[in-house]
XYZ file of C-alpha atoms in Angstrom:
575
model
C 105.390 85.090 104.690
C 106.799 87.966 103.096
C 108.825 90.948 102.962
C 106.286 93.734 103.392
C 104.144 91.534 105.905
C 106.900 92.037 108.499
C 104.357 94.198 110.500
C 101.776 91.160 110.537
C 101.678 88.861 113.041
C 104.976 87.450 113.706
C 107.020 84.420 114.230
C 106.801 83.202 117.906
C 108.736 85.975 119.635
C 110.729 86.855 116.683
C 109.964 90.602 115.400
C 110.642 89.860 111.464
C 109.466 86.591 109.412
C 111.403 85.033 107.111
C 111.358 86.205 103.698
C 109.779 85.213 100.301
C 111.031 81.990 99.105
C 108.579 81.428 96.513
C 107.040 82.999 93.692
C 104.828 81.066 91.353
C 104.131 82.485 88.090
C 101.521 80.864 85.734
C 103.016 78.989 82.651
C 101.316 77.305 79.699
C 101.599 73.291 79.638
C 101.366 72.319 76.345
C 101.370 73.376 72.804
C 103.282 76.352 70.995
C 103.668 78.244 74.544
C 104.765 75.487 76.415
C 107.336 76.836 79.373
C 105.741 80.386 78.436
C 103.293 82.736 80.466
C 101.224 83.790 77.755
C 100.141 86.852 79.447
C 103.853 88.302 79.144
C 104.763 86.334 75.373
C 101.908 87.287 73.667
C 101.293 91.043 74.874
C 105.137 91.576 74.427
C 104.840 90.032 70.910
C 101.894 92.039 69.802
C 103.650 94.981 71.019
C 106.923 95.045 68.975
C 105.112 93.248 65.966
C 102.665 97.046 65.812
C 106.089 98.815 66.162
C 107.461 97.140 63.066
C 104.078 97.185 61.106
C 104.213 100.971 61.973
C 107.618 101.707 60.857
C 107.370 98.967 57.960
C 103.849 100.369 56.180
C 103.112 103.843 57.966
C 106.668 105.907 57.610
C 105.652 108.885 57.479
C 103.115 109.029 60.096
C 106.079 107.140 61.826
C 108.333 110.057 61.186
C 106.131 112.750 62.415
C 104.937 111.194 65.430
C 108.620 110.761 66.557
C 109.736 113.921 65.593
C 106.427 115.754 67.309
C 107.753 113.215 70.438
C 111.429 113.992 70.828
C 110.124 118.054 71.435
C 107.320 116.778 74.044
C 108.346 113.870 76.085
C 112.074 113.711 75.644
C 112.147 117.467 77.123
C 109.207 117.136 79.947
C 111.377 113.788 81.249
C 114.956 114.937 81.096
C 114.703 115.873 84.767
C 113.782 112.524 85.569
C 116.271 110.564 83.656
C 119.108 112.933 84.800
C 117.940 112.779 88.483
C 116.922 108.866 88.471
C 120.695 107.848 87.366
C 122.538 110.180 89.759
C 120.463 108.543 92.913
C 121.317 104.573 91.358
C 125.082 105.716 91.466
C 124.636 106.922 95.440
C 122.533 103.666 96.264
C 124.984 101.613 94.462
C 128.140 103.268 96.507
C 126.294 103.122 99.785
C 125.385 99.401 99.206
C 129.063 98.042 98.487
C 130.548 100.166 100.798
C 128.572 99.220 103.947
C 130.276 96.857 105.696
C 127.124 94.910 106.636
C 125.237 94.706 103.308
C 128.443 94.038 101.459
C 129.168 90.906 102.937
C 126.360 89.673 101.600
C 126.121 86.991 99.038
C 123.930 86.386 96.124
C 123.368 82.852 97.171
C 123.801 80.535 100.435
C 126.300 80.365 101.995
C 128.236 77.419 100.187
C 127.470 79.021 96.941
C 130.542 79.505 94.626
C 130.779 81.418 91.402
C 130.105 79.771 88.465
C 132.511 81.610 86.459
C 136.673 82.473 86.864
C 136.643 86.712 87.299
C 138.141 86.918 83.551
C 135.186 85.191 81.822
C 133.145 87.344 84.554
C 134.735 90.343 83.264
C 134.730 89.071 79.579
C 130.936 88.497 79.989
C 130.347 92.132 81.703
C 132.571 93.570 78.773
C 130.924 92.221 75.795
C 127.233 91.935 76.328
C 127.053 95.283 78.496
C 129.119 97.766 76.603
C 131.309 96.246 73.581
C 129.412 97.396 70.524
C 129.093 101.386 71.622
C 132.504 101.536 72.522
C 133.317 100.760 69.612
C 131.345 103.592 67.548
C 132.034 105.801 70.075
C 135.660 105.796 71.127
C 135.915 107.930 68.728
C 132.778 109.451 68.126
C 131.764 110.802 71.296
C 135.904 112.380 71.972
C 135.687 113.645 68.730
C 132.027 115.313 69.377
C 132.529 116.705 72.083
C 136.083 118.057 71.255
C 134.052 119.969 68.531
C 130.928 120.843 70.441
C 130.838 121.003 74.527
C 128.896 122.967 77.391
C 132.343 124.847 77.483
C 132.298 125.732 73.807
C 128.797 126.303 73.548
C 129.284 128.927 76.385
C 132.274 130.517 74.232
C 134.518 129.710 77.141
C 137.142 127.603 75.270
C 137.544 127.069 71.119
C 136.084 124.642 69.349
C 138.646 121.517 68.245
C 141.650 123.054 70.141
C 144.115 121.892 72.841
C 141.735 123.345 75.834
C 138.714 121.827 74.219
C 140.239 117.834 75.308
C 140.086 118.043 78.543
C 136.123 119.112 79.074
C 135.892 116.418 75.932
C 136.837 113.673 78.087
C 134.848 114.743 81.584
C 131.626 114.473 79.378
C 132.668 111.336 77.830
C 133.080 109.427 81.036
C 130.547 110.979 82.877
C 128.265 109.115 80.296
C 130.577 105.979 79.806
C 130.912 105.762 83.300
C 129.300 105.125 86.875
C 125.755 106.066 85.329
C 125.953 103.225 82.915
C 127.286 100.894 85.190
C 125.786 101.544 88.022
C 122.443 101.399 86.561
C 123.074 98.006 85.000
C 124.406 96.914 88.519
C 121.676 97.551 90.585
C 118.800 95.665 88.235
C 121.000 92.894 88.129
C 121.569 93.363 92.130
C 117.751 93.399 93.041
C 117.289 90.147 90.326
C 120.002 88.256 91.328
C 119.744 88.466 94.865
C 116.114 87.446 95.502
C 116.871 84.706 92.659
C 119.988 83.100 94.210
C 119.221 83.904 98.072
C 115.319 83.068 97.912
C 114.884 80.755 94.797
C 112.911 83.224 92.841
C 112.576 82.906 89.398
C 115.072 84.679 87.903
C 112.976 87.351 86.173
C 112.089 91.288 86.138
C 109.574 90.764 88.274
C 110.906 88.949 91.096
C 113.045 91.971 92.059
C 109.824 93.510 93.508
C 108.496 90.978 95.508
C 110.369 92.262 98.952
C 107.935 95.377 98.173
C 104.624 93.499 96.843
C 104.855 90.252 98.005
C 102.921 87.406 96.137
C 100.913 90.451 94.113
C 104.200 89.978 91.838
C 102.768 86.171 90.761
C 99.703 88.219 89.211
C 98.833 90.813 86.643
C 101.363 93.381 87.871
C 103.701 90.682 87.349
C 102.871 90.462 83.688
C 102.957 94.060 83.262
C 106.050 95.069 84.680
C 107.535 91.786 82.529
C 105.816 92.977 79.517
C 107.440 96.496 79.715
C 110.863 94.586 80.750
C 110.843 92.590 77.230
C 110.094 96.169 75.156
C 112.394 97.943 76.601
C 114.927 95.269 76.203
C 113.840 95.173 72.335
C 114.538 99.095 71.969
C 117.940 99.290 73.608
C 119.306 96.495 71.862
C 117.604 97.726 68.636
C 120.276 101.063 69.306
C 123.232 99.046 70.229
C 122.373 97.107 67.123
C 121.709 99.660 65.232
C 124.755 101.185 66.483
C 127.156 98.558 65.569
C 125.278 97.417 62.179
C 125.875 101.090 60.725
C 129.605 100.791 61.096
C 129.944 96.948 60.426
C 128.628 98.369 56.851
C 131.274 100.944 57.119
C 134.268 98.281 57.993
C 132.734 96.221 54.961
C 132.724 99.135 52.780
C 136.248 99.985 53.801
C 137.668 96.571 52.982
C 136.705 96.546 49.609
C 133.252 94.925 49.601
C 131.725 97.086 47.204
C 130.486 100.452 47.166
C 126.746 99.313 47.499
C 126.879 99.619 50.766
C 127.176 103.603 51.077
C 125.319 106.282 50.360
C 125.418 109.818 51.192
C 123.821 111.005 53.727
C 120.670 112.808 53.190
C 121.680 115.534 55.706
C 124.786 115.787 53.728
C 127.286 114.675 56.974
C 128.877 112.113 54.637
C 128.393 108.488 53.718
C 125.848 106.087 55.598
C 124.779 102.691 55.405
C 122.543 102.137 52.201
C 119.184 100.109 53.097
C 120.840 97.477 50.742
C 123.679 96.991 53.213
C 121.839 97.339 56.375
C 119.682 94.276 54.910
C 122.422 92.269 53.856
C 123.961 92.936 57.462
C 120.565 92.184 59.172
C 120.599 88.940 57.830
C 124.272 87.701 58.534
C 124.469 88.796 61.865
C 120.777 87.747 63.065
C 121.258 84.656 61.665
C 124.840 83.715 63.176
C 122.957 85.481 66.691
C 120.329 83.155 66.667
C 122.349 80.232 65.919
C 124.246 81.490 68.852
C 121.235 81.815 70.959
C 120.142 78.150 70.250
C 123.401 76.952 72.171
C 123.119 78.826 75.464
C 125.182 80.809 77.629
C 127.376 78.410 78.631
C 128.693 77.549 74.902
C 128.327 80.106 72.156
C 128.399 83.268 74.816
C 131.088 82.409 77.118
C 133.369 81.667 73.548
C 132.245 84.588 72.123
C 133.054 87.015 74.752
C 136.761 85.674 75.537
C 137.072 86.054 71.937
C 135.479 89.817 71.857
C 138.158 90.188 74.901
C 141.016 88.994 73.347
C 140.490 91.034 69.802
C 139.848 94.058 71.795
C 143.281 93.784 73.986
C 144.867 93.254 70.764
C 143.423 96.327 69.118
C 144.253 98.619 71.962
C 147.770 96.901 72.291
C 147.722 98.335 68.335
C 146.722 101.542 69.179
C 149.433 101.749 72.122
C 152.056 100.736 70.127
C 151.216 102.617 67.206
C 149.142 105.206 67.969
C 149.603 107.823 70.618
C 150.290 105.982 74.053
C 151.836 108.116 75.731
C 149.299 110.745 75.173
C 145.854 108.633 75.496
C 147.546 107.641 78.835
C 148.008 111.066 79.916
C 144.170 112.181 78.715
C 143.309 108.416 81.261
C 145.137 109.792 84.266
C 143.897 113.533 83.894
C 140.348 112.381 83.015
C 139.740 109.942 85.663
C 141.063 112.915 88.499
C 138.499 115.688 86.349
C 135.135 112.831 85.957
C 135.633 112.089 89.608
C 135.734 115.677 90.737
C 133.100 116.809 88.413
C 130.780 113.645 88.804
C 128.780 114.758 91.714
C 128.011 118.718 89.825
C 127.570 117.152 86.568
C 125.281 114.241 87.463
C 122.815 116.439 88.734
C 123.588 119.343 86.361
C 120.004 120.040 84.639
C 120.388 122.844 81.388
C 117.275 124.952 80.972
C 116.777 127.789 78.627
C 117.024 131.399 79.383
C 116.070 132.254 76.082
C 119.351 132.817 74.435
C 120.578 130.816 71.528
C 123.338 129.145 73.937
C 121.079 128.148 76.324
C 118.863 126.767 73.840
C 121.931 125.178 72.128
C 122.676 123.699 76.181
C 119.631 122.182 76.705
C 119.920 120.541 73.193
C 122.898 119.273 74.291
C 121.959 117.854 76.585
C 119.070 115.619 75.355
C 121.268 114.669 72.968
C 124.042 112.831 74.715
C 123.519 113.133 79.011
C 119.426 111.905 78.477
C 119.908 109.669 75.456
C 122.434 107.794 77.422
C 120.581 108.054 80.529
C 117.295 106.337 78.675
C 119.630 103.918 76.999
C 121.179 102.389 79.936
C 117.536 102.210 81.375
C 116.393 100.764 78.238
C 119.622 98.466 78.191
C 119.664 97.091 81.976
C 116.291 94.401 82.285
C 119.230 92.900 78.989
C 122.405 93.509 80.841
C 121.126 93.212 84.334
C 119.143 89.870 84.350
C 122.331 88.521 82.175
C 124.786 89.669 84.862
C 122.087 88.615 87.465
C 122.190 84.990 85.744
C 126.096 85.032 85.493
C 126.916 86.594 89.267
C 125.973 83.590 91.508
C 127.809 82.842 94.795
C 129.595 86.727 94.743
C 129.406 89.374 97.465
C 127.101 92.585 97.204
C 130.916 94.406 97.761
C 132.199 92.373 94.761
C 130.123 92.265 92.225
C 128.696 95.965 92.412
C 132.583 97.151 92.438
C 133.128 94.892 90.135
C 130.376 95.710 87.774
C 130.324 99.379 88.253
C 134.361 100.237 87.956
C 135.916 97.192 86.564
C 133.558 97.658 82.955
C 134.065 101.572 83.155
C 137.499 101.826 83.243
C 138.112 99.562 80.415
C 136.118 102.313 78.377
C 137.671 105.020 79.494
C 141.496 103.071 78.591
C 139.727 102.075 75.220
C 138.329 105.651 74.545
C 141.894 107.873 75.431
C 144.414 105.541 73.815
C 141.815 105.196 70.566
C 139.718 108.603 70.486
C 143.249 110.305 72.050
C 145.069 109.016 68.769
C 141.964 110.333 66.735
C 142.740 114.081 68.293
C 146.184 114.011 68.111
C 146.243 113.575 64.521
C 143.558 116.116 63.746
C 145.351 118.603 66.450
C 149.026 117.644 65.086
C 147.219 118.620 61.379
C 148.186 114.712 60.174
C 144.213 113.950 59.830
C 143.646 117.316 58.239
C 139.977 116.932 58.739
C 139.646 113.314 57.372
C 138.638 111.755 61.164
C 136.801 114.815 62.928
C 135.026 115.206 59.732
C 133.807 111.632 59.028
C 130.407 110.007 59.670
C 130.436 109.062 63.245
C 130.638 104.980 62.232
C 133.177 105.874 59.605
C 135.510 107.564 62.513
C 137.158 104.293 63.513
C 138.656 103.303 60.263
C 139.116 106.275 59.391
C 141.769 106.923 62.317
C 143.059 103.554 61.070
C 143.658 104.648 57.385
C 145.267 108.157 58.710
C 147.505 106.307 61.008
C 148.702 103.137 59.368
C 149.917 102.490 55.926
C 147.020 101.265 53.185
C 148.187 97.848 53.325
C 148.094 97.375 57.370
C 144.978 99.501 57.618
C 143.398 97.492 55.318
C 144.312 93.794 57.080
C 143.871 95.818 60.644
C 139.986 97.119 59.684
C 139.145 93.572 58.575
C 140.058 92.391 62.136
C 137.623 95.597 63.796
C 135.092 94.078 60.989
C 135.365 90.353 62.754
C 135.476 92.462 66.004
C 132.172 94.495 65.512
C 130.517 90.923 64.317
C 131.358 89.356 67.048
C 130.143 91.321 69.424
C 126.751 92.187 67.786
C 126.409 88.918 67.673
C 127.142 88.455 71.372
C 124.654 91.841 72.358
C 122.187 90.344 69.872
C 122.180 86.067 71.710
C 121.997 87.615 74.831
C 118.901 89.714 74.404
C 117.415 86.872 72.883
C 117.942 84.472 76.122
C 117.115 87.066 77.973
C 113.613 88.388 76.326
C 113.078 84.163 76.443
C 114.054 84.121 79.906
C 111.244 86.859 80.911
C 108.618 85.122 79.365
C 109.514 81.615 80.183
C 109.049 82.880 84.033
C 112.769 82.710 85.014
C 113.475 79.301 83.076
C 115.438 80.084 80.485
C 116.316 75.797 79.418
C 113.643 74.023 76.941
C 112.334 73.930 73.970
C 112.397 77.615 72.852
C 113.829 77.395 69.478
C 110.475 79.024 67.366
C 110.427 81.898 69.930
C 114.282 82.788 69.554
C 113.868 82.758 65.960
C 111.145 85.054 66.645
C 112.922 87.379 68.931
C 115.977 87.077 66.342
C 114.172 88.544 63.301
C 111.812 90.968 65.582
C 114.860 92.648 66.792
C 116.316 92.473 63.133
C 113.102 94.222 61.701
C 112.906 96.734 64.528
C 116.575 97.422 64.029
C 116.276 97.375 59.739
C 113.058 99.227 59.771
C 113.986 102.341 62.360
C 117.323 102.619 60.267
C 115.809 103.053 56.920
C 113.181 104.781 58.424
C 115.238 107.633 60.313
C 118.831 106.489 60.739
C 119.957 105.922 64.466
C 117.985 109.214 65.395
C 114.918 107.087 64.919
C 115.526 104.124 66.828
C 117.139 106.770 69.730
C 113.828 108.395 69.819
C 111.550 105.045 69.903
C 114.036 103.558 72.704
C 114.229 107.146 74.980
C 109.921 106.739 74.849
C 110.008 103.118 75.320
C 112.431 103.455 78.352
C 110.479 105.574 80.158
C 107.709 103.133 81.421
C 110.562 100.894 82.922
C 112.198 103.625 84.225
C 109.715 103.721 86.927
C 110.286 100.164 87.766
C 113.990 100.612 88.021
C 113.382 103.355 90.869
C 111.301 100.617 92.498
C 113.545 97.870 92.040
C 116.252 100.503 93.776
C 113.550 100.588 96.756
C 113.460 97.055 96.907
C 116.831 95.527 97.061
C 117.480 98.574 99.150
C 114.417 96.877 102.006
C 115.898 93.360 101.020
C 119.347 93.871 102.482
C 118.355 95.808 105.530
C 115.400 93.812 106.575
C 117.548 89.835 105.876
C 120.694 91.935 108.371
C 117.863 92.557 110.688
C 116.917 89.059 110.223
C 119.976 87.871 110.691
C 120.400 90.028 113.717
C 117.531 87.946 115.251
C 118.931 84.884 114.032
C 116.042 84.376 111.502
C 117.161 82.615 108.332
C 117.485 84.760 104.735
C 117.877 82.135 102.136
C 115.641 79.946 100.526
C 118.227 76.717 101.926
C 117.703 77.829 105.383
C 114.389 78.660 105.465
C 113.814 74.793 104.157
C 115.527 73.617 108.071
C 114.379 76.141 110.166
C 112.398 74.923 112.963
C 111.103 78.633 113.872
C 113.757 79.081 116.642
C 116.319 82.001 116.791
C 119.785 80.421 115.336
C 122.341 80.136 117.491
């Protein structure tokens, strides 16, 4: 019986049934799509094959039809993505904090975690967040220390002292709970029907304590379908992301000037189409290879390795670089993003007709709603891999540990690296040579201004093998994930022709937006694509939100709420 039939007859003199403890979903038996449902594999294929055929043969139509879209359905959704993030964050708080629904575990009772809390963390760390915070611990500090609400307003100067501090509020506000948060709570309403009930561990399960068995059928395969695209475009951005400054780092350690070319908007050097090939084809391939050994082997290494490079970076940067002032812009920016979040979450720019409102509202679609769509885009990836990763852990535990745990190694990463970056352009060291670089270029080039030639050279090799590493890790995980999805929860078997696939789909998408339209592009493409599975995020919010309350009022009645004690209940109250 399930969730939404609680109303229905019930069980003896019990007000509540049990819940959903099964969930079949159709999957092919033999042949090319054996393991698969072919009504989420194919669709999904055909559907990110036409985006790559459009970008690959069709540019300019391409061009114009994203460029018409970012001025239509960016704008009209804004609202929505602003307002949809800011309520995950408050559902997210109340369900941790409530004594009740936080002392519930994603599992039975028995269940242990799998993983030690540092490989936990590791995990979180690398396939969540690793390769943005990379291109933007500098980027976004540095962006928003030159252009702000504040400045735009005329309030404060452009790139001076009292331009930081605003600098930093924006840059967690987006680095922070909203990310995290979001990725929690997909990964919440997965991973607790999948470990408590035996669901497959899929998008679509996360419904059924709202529809029921209706989630087995075509509903099923649509909300999966739009689960696997999205997961394709926010990955493409991450990748796309971390390729265009892997090409920088190569660039910088002598590999040839090939690689660069100036930018056609004139804001300095890019990737050339020759390097973001070349790229494509290392990193895909090493991602795949990756991808072919499973979670428990070539992700689990990978990440403690992305965790131990990126300690010893910012242990570089600490000794090196300015400490004592990236821990001053931590302590003062935690106090002003917590103080500010609950204003600034909900703030919503609209035009009053003046060039600085205009210039506001840009802003803001920008950064605040391109994150906002990313992390949407980003969490059927990042939450169905923490979902897979997270058995046997409290609600309390693993939403604090996914939503602060994750964010606050950003926020030390971006003050102790972007705070170096501004106190050489505001001490006049930089002269110009950081703030002024290409966004993927900013890194290295805060490495070049602060260390000797020599040491920058060896230390930019290392961010190289850094930013490889973790592309490689964003890149394996989409891959078992998107397989995961359309192998209905099963994510073992033979799936090696469809990882390859998924491999060089997400390589095209990536190679093909980039050349097309640079990261701008592939933003656009992901903000549209997000927006369908948007919707389904608000109802998996809904639904994990009736799953907890309804399994404590079934435990208040002594009903069982796991799939293990459903399997020995003899229909009686416990106890």
């Amino acid at each position: 019986m399930t969730d939404n039939s609680v109303e229905a007859t019930p069980t003896g003199d019990l007000p509540i049934a049990p819940p959903l403890v099964d969930l079949p979903i159709d999957t092919h038996d033999r042949g090319f799509y054996d393991g698969f449902s072919r009504e989420v594999t194919i669709p999904g294929k055909v559907i990110v094959s036409m985006l790559i055929i459009w970008a690959i043969f069709f540019p300019v139509s391409a061009q114009s039809t994203l460029s018409a879209a970012q001025s239509t359905i960016i704008s009209a959704f804004s609202g929505w993505y602003v307002y949809l993030v800011a309520s995950l964050i408050v559902v997210c708080g109340a369900l941790a904090l409530f004594p009740q629904s936080g002392r519930l575990k994603l599992g039975g009772k028995d269940t242990t975690p799998e993983f030690s809390r540092f490989s936990w963390i590791s995990m979180l760390f690398g396939a969540g967040i690793g390769i943005g915070m990379l291109t933007y611990s500098t980027g976004e500090p540095l962006s928003h220390f030159t252009t702000n609400p504040e400045i735009i307003r005329g309030t404060i100067e452009a790139r001076s002292s009292e331009a930081v501090r605003p600098a930093y509020t924006w840059t967690f506000l987006h680095w922070g709970f909203g990310a995290w948060c979001t990725y929690a709570l997909v990964g919440l309403a997965i991973g607790y029907v999948a470990h408590r009930r035996n669901l497959p561990l899929t998008i679509r399960s996360s419904l059924a304590p709202i529809f029921g068995e209706r989630m087995s059928g075509p509903f099923g395969h649509v909300v999966d379908v739009v689960a696997v695209v999205a997961t394709i475009l926010g990955v493409a951005v991450t990748m796309g992301l971390g390729v265009q400054q892997f090409v920088a780092g190569l660039y910088r350690v002598g590999f040839g000037d090939w690689l660069m070319v100036e930018a056609a908007d004139g804001s300095g050097m890019t990737a050339s189409a020759a390097g973001i090939v070349t790229a494509l084809l290392v990193l895909v391939g090493l991602s795949t290879a990756s991808a072919l050994s499973g979670v428990g082997r070539g992700i689990k290494w990978l990440s403690n390795l992305n965790m131990g490079l990126s300690f010893g970076l910012l242990g570089l940067f600490v000794v090196a670089g300015s400490g004592l002032y990236g821990l001053q812009l931590l302590g003062v920016g935690i106090w002003d993003y917590i103080v500010t979040l609950p204003a600034h979450s909900l703030t919503l720019f609209s035009s009053d007709g003046s060039s600085a409102g205009d210039a506001l509202v840009q802003w803001q679609l920008d950064w605040s709603v391109f994150y906002w769509a990313w992390w949407i885009a980003f969490s059927p990836f990042v939450g169905m891999f923490i979902a897979r990763i997270s058995r046997g852990r409290t609600i309390r535990e693993y939403i604090l540990g996914v939503a602060i745990v994750p964010a606050l190694m950003c926020f030390i990463w971006m003050t102790l690296v972007g705070g170096t970056a501004i106190e050489l352009e505001l001490s006049g060291v930089a002269q110009g040579a950081i703030v002024d670089a290409a966004m993927s270029d900013q890194l290295f080039a805060t490495i070049a201004v602060l260390l000797s030639p020599e040491v920058a050279m060896i230390v930019s090799g290392l961010i190289v093998v850094l930013l490889m590493t973790y592309l490689i890790t964003s890149a394996d995980s989409a891959i078992l994930i998107v397989n995961t999805i359309n192998g209905a929860g099963d994510s073992e078997g033979g799936r090696r022709y469809h990882i390859v696939f998924w491999g060089f789909a997400l390589a095209f998408v990536v190679g093909s937006m980039l050349i097309l339209g640079g990261i701008d592009a592939i933003s656009v493409t992901m903000i549209i694509g997000a927006l369908p599975f948007s919707f389904v995020v608000l109802a998996m919010a809904v639904s994990i939100i009736k799953a907890v309350a309804y399994d404590l009022l079934r435990q208040k009645h002594g009903v069982p709420t796991t799939a293990e004690g459903c399997e020995t209940w003899d229909g009686q109250p416990a106890g």
